[in-house]
CSV table of C-alpha atoms and ligand atoms in Angstrom, one decimal:
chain,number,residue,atom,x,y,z
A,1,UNK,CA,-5.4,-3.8,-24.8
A,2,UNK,CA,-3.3,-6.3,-22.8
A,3,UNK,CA,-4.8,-8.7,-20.1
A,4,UNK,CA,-4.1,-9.8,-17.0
A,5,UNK,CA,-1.7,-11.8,-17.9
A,6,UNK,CA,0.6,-10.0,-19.9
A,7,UNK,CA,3.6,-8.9,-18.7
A,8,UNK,CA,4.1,-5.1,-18.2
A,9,UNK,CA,7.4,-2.5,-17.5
A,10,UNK,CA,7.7,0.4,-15.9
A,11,UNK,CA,11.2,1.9,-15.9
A,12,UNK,CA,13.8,-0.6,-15.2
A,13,UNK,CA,11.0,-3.0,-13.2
A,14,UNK,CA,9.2,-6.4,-15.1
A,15,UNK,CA,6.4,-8.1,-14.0
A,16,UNK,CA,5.4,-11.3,-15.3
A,17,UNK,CA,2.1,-10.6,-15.3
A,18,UNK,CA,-0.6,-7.9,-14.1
A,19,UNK,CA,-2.3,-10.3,-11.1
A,20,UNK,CA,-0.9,-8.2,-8.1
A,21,UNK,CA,-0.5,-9.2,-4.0
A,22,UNK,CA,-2.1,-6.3,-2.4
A,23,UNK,CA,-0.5,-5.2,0.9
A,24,UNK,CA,-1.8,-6.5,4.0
A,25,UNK,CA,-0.7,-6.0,7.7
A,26,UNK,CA,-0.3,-9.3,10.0
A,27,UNK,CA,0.6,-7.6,13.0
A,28,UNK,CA,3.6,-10.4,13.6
A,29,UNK,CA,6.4,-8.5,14.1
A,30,UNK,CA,8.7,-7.7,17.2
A,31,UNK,CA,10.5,-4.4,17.2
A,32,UNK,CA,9.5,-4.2,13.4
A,33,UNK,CA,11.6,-7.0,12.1
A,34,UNK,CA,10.4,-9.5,9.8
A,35,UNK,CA,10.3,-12.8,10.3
A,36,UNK,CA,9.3,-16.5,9.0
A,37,UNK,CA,5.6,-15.8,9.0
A,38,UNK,CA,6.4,-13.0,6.5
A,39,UNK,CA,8.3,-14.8,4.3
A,40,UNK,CA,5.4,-17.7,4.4
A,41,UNK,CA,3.1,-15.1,3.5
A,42,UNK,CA,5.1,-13.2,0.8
A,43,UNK,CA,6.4,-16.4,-0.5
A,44,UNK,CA,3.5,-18.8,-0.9
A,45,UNK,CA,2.2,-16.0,-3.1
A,46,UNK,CA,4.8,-15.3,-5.0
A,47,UNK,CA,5.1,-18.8,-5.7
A,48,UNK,CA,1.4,-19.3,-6.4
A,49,UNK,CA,2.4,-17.0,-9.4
A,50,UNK,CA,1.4,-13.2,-8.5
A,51,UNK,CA,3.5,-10.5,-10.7
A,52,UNK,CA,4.2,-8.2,-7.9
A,53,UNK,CA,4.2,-9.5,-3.7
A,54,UNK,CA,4.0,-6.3,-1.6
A,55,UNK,CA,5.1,-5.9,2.0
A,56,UNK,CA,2.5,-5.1,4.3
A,57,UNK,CA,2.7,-1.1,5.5
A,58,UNK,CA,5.9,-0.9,6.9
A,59,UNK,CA,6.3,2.1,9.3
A,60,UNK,CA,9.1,4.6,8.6
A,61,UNK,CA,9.5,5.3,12.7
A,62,UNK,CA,8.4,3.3,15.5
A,63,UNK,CA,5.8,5.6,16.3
A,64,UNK,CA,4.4,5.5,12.7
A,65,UNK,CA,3.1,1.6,13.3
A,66,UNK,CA,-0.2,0.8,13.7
A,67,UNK,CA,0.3,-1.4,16.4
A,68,UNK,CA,3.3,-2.5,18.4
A,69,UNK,CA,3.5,-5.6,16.0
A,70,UNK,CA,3.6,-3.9,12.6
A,71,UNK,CA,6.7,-4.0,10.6
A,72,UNK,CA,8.9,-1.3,10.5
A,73,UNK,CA,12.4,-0.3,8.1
A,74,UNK,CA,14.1,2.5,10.4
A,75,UNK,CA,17.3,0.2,11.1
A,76,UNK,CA,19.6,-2.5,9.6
A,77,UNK,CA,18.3,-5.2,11.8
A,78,UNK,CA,15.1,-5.0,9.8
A,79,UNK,CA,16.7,-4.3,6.4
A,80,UNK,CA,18.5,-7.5,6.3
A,81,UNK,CA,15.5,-9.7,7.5
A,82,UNK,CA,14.0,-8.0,4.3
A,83,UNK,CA,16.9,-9.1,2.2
A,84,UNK,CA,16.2,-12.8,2.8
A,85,UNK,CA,12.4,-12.4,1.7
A,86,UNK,CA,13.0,-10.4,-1.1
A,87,UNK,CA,15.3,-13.3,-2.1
A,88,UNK,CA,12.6,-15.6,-2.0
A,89,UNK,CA,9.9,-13.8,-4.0
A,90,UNK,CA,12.6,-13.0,-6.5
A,91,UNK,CA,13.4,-16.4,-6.8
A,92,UNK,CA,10.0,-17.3,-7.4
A,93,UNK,CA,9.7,-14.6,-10.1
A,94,UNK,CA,7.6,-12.2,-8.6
A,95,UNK,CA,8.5,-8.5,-8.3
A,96,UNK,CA,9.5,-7.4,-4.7
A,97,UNK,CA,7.0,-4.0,-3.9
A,98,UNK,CA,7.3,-2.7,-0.2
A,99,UNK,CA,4.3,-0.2,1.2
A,100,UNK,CA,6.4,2.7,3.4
A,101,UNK,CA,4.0,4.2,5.9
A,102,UNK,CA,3.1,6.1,8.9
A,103,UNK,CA,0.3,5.6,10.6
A,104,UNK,CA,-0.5,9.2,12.0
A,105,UNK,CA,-3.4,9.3,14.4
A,106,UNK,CA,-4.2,5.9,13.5
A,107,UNK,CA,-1.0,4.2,15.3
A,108,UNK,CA,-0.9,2.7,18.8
A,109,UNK,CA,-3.7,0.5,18.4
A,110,UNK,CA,-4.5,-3.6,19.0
A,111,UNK,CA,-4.4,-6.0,17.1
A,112,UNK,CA,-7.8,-6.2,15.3
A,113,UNK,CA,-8.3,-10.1,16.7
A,114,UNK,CA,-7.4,-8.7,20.3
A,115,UNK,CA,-10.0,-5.6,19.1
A,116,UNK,CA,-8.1,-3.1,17.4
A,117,UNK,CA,-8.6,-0.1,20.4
A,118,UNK,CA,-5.9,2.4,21.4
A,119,UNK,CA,-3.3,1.2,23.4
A,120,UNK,CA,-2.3,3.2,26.2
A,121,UNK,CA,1.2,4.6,26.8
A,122,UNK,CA,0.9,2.2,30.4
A,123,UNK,CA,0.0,-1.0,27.9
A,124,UNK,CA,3.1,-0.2,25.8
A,125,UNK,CA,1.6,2.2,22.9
A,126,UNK,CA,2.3,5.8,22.3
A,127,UNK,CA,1.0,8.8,21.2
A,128,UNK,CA,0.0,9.2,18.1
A,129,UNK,CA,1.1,12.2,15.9
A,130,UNK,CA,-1.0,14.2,13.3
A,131,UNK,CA,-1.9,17.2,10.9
A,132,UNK,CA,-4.0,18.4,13.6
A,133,UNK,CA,-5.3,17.7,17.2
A,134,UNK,CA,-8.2,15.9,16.3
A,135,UNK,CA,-8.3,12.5,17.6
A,136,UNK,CA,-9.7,9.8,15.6
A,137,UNK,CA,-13.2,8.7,17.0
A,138,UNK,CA,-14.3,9.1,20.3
A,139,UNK,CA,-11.9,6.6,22.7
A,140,UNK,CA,-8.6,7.1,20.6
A,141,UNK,CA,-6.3,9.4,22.0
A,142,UNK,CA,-5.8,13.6,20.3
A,143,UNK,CA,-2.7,13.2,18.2
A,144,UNK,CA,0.4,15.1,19.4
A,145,UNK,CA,0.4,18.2,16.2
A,146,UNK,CA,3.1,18.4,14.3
A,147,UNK,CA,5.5,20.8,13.8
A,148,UNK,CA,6.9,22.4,10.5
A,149,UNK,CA,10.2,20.9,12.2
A,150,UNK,CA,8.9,17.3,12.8
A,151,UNK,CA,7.3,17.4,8.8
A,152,UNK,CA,11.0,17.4,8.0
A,153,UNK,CA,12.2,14.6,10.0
A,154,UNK,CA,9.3,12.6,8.7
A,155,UNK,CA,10.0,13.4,4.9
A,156,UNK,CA,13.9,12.3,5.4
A,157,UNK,CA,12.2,9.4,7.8
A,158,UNK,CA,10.4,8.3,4.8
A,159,UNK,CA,13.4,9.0,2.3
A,160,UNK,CA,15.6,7.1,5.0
A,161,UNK,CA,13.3,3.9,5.1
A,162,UNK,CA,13.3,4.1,0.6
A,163,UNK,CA,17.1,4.3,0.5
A,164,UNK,CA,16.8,0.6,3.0
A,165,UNK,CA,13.7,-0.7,1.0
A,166,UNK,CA,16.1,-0.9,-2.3
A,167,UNK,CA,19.4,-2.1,-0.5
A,168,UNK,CA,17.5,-4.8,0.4
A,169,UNK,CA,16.4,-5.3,-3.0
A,170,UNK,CA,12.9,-4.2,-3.6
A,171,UNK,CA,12.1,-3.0,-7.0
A,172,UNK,CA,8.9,-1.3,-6.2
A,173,UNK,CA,8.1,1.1,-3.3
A,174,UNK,CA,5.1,2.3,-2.4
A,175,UNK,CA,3.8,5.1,-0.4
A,176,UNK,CA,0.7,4.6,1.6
A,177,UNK,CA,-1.4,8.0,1.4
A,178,UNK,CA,-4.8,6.1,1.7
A,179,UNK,CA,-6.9,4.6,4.4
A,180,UNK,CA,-6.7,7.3,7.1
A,181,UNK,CA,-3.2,7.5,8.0
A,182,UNK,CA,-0.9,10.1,8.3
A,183,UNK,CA,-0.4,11.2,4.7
A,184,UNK,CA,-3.8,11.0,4.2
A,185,UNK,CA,-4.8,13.0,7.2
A,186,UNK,CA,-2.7,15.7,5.9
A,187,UNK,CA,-4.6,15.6,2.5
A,188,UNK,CA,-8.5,15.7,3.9
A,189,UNK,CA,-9.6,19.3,4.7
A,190,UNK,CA,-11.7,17.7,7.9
A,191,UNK,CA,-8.1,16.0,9.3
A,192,UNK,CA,-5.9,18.7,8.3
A,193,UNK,CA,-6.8,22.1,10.2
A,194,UNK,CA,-3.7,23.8,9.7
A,195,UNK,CA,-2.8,27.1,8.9
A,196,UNK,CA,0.7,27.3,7.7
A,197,UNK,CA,2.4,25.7,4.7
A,198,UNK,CA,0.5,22.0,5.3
A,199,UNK,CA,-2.5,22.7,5.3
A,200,UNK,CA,-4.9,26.1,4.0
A,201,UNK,CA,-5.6,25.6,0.7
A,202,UNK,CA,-5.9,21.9,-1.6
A,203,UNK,CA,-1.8,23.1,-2.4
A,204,UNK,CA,-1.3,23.0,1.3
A,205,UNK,CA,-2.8,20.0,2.2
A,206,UNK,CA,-1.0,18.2,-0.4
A,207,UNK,CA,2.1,19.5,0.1
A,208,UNK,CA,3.5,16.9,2.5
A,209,UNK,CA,2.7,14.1,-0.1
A,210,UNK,CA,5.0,15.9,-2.3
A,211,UNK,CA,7.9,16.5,-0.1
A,212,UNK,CA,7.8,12.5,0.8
A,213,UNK,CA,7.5,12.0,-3.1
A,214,UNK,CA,10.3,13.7,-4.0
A,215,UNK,CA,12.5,13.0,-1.9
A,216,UNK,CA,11.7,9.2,-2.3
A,217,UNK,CA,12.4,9.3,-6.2
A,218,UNK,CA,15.5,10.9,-5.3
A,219,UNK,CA,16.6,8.3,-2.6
A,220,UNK,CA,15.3,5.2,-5.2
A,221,UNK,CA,17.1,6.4,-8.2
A,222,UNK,CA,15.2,6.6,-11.6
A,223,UNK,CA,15.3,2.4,-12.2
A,224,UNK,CA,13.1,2.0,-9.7
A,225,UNK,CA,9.3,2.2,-9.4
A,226,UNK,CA,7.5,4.6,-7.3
A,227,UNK,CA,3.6,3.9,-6.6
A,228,UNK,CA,1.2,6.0,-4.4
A,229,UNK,CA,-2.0,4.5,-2.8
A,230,UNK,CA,-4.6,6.9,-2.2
A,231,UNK,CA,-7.7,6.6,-0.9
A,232,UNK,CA,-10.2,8.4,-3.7
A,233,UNK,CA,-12.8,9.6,-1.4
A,234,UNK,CA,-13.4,9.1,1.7
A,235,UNK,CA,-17.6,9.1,1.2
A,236,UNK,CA,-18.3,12.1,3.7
A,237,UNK,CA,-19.6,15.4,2.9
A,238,UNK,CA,-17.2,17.9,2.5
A,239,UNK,CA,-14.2,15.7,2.6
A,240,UNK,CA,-11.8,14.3,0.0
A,241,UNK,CA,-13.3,12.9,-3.3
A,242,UNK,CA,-12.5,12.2,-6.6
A,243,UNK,CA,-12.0,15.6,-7.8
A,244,UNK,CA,-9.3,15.9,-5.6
A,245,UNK,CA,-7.9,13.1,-6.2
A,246,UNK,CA,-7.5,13.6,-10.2
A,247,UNK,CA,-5.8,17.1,-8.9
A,248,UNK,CA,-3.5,15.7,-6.9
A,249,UNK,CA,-2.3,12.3,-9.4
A,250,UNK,CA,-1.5,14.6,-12.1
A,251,UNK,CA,1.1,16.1,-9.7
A,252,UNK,CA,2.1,12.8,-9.0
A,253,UNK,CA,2.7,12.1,-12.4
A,254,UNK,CA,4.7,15.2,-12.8
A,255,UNK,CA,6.8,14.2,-9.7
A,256,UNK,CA,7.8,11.2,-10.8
A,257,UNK,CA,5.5,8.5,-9.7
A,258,UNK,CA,4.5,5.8,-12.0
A,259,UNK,CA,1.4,4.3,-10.6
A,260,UNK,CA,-1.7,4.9,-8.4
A,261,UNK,CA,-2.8,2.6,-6.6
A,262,UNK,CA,-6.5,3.4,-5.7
A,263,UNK,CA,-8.9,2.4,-2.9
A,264,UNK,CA,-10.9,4.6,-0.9
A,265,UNK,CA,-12.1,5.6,3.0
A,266,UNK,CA,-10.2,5.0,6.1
A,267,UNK,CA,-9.8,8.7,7.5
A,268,UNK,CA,-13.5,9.2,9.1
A,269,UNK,CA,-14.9,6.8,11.4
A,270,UNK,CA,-19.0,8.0,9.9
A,271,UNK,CA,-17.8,6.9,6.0
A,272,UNK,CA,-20.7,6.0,4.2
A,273,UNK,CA,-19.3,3.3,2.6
A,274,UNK,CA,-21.2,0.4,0.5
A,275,UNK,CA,-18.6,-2.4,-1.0
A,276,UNK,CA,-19.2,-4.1,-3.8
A,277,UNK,CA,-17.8,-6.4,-6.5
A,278,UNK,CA,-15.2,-4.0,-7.7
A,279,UNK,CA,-16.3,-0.9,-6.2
A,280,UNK,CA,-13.2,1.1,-6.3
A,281,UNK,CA,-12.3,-0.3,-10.6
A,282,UNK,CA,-14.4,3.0,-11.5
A,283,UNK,CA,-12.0,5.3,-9.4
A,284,UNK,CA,-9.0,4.6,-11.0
A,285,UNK,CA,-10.8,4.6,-14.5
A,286,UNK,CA,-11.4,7.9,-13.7
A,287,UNK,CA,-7.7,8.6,-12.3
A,288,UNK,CA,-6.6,6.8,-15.3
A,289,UNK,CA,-8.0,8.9,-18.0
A,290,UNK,CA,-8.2,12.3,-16.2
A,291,UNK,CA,-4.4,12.4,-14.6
A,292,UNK,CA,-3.4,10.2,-17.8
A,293,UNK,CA,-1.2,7.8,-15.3
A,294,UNK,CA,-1.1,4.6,-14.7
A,295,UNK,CA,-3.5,3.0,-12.0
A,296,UNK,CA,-3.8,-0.3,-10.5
A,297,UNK,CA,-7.4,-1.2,-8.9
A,298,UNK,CA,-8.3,-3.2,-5.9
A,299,UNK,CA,-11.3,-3.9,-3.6
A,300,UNK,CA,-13.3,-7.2,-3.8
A,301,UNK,CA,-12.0,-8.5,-7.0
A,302,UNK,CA,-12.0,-12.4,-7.0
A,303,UNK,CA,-13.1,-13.7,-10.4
A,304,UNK,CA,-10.4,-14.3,-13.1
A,305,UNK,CA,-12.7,-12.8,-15.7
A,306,UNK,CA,-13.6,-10.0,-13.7
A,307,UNK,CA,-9.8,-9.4,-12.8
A,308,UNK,CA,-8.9,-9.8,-16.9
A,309,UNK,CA,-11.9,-7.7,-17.8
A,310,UNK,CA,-10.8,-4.5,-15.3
A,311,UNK,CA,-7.1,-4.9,-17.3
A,312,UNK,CA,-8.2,-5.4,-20.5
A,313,UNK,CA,-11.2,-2.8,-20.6
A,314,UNK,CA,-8.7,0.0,-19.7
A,315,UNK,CA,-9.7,0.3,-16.1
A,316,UNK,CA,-6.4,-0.1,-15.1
A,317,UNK,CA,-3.1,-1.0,-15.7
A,318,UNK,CA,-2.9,-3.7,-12.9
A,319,UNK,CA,-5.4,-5.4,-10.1
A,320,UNK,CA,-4.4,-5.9,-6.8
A,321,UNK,CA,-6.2,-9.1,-4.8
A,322,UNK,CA,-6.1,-8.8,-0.9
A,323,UNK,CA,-8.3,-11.0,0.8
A,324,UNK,CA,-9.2,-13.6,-2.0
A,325,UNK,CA,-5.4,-14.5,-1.8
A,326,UNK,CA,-5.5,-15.2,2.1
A,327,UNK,CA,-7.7,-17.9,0.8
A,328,UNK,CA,-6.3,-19.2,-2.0
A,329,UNK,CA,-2.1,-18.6,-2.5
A,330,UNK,CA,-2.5,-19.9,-5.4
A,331,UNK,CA,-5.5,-17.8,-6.8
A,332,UNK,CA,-3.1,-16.8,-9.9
A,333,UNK,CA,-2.3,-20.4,-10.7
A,334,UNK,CA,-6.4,-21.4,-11.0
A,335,UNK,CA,-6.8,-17.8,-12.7
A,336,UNK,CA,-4.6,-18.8,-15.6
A,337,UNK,CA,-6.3,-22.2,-16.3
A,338,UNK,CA,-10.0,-20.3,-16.1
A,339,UNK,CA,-8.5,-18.1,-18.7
A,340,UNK,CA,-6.6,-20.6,-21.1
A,341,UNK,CA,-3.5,-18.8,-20.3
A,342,UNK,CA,-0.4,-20.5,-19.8
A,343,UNK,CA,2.1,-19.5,-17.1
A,344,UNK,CA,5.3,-21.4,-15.7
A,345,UNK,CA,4.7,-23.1,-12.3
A,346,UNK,CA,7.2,-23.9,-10.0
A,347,UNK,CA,8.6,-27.4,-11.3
A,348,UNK,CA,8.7,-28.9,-7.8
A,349,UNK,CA,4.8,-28.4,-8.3
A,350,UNK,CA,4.9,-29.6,-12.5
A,351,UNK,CA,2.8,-32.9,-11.9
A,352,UNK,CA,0.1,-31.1,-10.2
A,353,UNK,CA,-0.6,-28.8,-13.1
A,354,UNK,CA,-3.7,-29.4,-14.8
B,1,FMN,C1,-5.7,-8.3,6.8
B,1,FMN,C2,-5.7,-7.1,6.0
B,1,FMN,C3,-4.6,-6.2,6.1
B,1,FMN,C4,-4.5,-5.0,5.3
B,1,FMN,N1,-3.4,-4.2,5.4
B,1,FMN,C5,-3.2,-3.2,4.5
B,1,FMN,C6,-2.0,-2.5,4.5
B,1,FMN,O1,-1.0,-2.8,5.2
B,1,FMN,N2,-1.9,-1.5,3.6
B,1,FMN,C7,-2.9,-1.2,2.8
B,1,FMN,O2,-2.8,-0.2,2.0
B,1,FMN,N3,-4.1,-1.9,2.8
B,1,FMN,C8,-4.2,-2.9,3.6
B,1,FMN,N4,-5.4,-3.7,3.5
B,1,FMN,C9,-6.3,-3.4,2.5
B,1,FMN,C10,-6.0,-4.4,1.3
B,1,FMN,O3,-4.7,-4.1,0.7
B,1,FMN,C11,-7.1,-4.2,0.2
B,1,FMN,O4,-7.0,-2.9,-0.4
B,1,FMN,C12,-8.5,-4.5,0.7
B,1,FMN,O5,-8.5,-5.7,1.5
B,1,FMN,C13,-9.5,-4.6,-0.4
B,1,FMN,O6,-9.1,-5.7,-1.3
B,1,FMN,P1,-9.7,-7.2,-1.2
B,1,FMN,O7,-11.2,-7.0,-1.3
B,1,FMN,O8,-9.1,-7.9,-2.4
B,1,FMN,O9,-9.3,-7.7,0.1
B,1,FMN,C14,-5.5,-4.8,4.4
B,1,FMN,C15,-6.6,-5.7,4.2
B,1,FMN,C16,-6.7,-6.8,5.0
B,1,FMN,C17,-7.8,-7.8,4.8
């Protein structure tokens, strides 16, 4: 079995090792355009030796952000202020990943530091869009429904966004179908209420996440990887769990995408959810062996051995840190001393290596 730090392949994409930047939103932007804060953030860990830097969820249509700040990849403005900061992480050797999203009913909200509530059309938001017209919690605004007409701008929305993620020279792109938002929505039998083609049966439900699958493998080419994220349940009675989610990663897998990514919750505001060291590792074991697929594993993984251990004990294929790396940029760095590994550092940094 390899470790954490061996290298891995998946088509036509290396990484230099298996110690993975998980996306996470900074709410920075202006009109969705990345900017120096971005590359900071992408860069200081792709220099602090991660194998794979992913954007933050980047919204496939203005009304698909999360908040007026979030970064979005519907025009050429934003594509070539990704170009430079792919540059960078490339340069650094880590593999450039993107996270496309839409944040369904979940969009038009604060900042979390200014208290994450709806913003009102007055204060600038929007409103949101969904399976169904069920609003999020109580104070968050019923989502406009969609219709079978608007699921086919969104699938070309997202196939638009892919086509801009690789011309400006990412090598990975993700799909965000976890945490509550609008891809997820459609998959959860208590979000999605519909009756017609996108929603009815388990087939239904998931039948938007294939549409925005395959046409994204189309519009990336078959170099390229493809990952999911999924949320594996979402801890409330009746809604999606893991079952579902083995169901629906072996037509993944058949569709063309190479890895799931898996954490869990986000769609239901009563989740009855209990974090721990590692909490979601046993997920995507499960994903891994039952939908035979390659998984990566994140949630409250800080320790190099525990990181090495998930890898090497066929939990999954890759572990994705989040928070630990707002701390330390250069967790990898540390992780490869704890673990007698050696690893290249940047040689302006050579006479600080230990
Ligand atoms: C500030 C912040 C922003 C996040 N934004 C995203 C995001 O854009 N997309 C996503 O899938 N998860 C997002 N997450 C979740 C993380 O990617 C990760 O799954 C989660 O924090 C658990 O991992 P950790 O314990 O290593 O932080 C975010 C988490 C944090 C702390």
């Amino acid at each position: 079995m390899p470790g954490l730090f061996d290298p891995l392949r998946i088509r036509g994409v290396e990484f230099r090792n298996r110690a993975w930047m998980s996306p996470m939103c900074q709410y920075s932007a202006d009109d969705g355009v990345p900017n120096d804060w971005h590359l900071v953030h992408l860069g200081a860990r792709a220099q602090g030796g991660v194998g794979l830097a992913m954007v933050e969820a980047t919204a496939v249509a203005p009304e698909g952000r999360i908040s007026p700040w979030d970064l979005g990849l519907w025009n050429e403005q934003q594509q070539a202020a990704f170009e430079r900061i792919v540059r960078f992480v490339v340069e650094q050797g880590a593999t450039p990943a993107i996270q496309l999203a839409h944040a369904g009913r979940k969009a038009s909200t604060d900042r979390p530091w200014q208290g994450g509530k709806p913003v009102s059309e007055a204060a600038g938001g929007w409103v949101p869009v969904g399976p169904s017209a069920i609003a999020y919690n109580e104070g968050y605004p019923v989502p406009h429904e969609l219709t079978v007409e608007d699921i086919a701008i969104l699938v070309e929305q997202f196939a638009e966004a892919a086509r801009r993620a690789v011309r400006a020279g990412f090598q990975v792109v993700e799909l965000h179908a976890a945490h509550g938002y609008l891809l997820h929505e459609f998959l959860s039998p208590l979000t999605n209420r519909r009756e017609d083609d996108y929603g009815g049966s388990p087939e239904g439900r998931r039948r938007v996440v294939r549409e925005v699958v395959s046409a994204v493998r189309d519009a990336i080419g078959d170099q390229l990887a493809l990952f999911v994220r999924i949320s594996a349940s979402e801890y409330v009675e009746g809604g999606w769990a893991l079952e579902d989610s083995v169901a629906l990663s072996a037509e993944l897998k058949a569709l063309g995408v190479d890895l799931v990514d898996v954490s869990s919750g986000g769609n239901l505001p009563h989740q009855s959810l209990h974090p721990y060291p590692g909490y979601q590792v046993p997920f995507s074991r499960a994903i891994r062996e039952r939908a035979d697929l390659p998984t990566a594993a994140v949630g409250l993984i800080t320790e190099p051995e525990h990181a090495d251990s998930i890898v090497a004990g066929g939990d999954a294929d890759a572990v994705l840190l989040g928070r630990e790396l707002l701390r330390h940029p250069y967790w990898v760095q540390d992780a490869a001393r704890a673990l007698r590994k050696e690893i290249d550092w940047r040689p302006q940094y050579l006479r600080a290596k230990r």
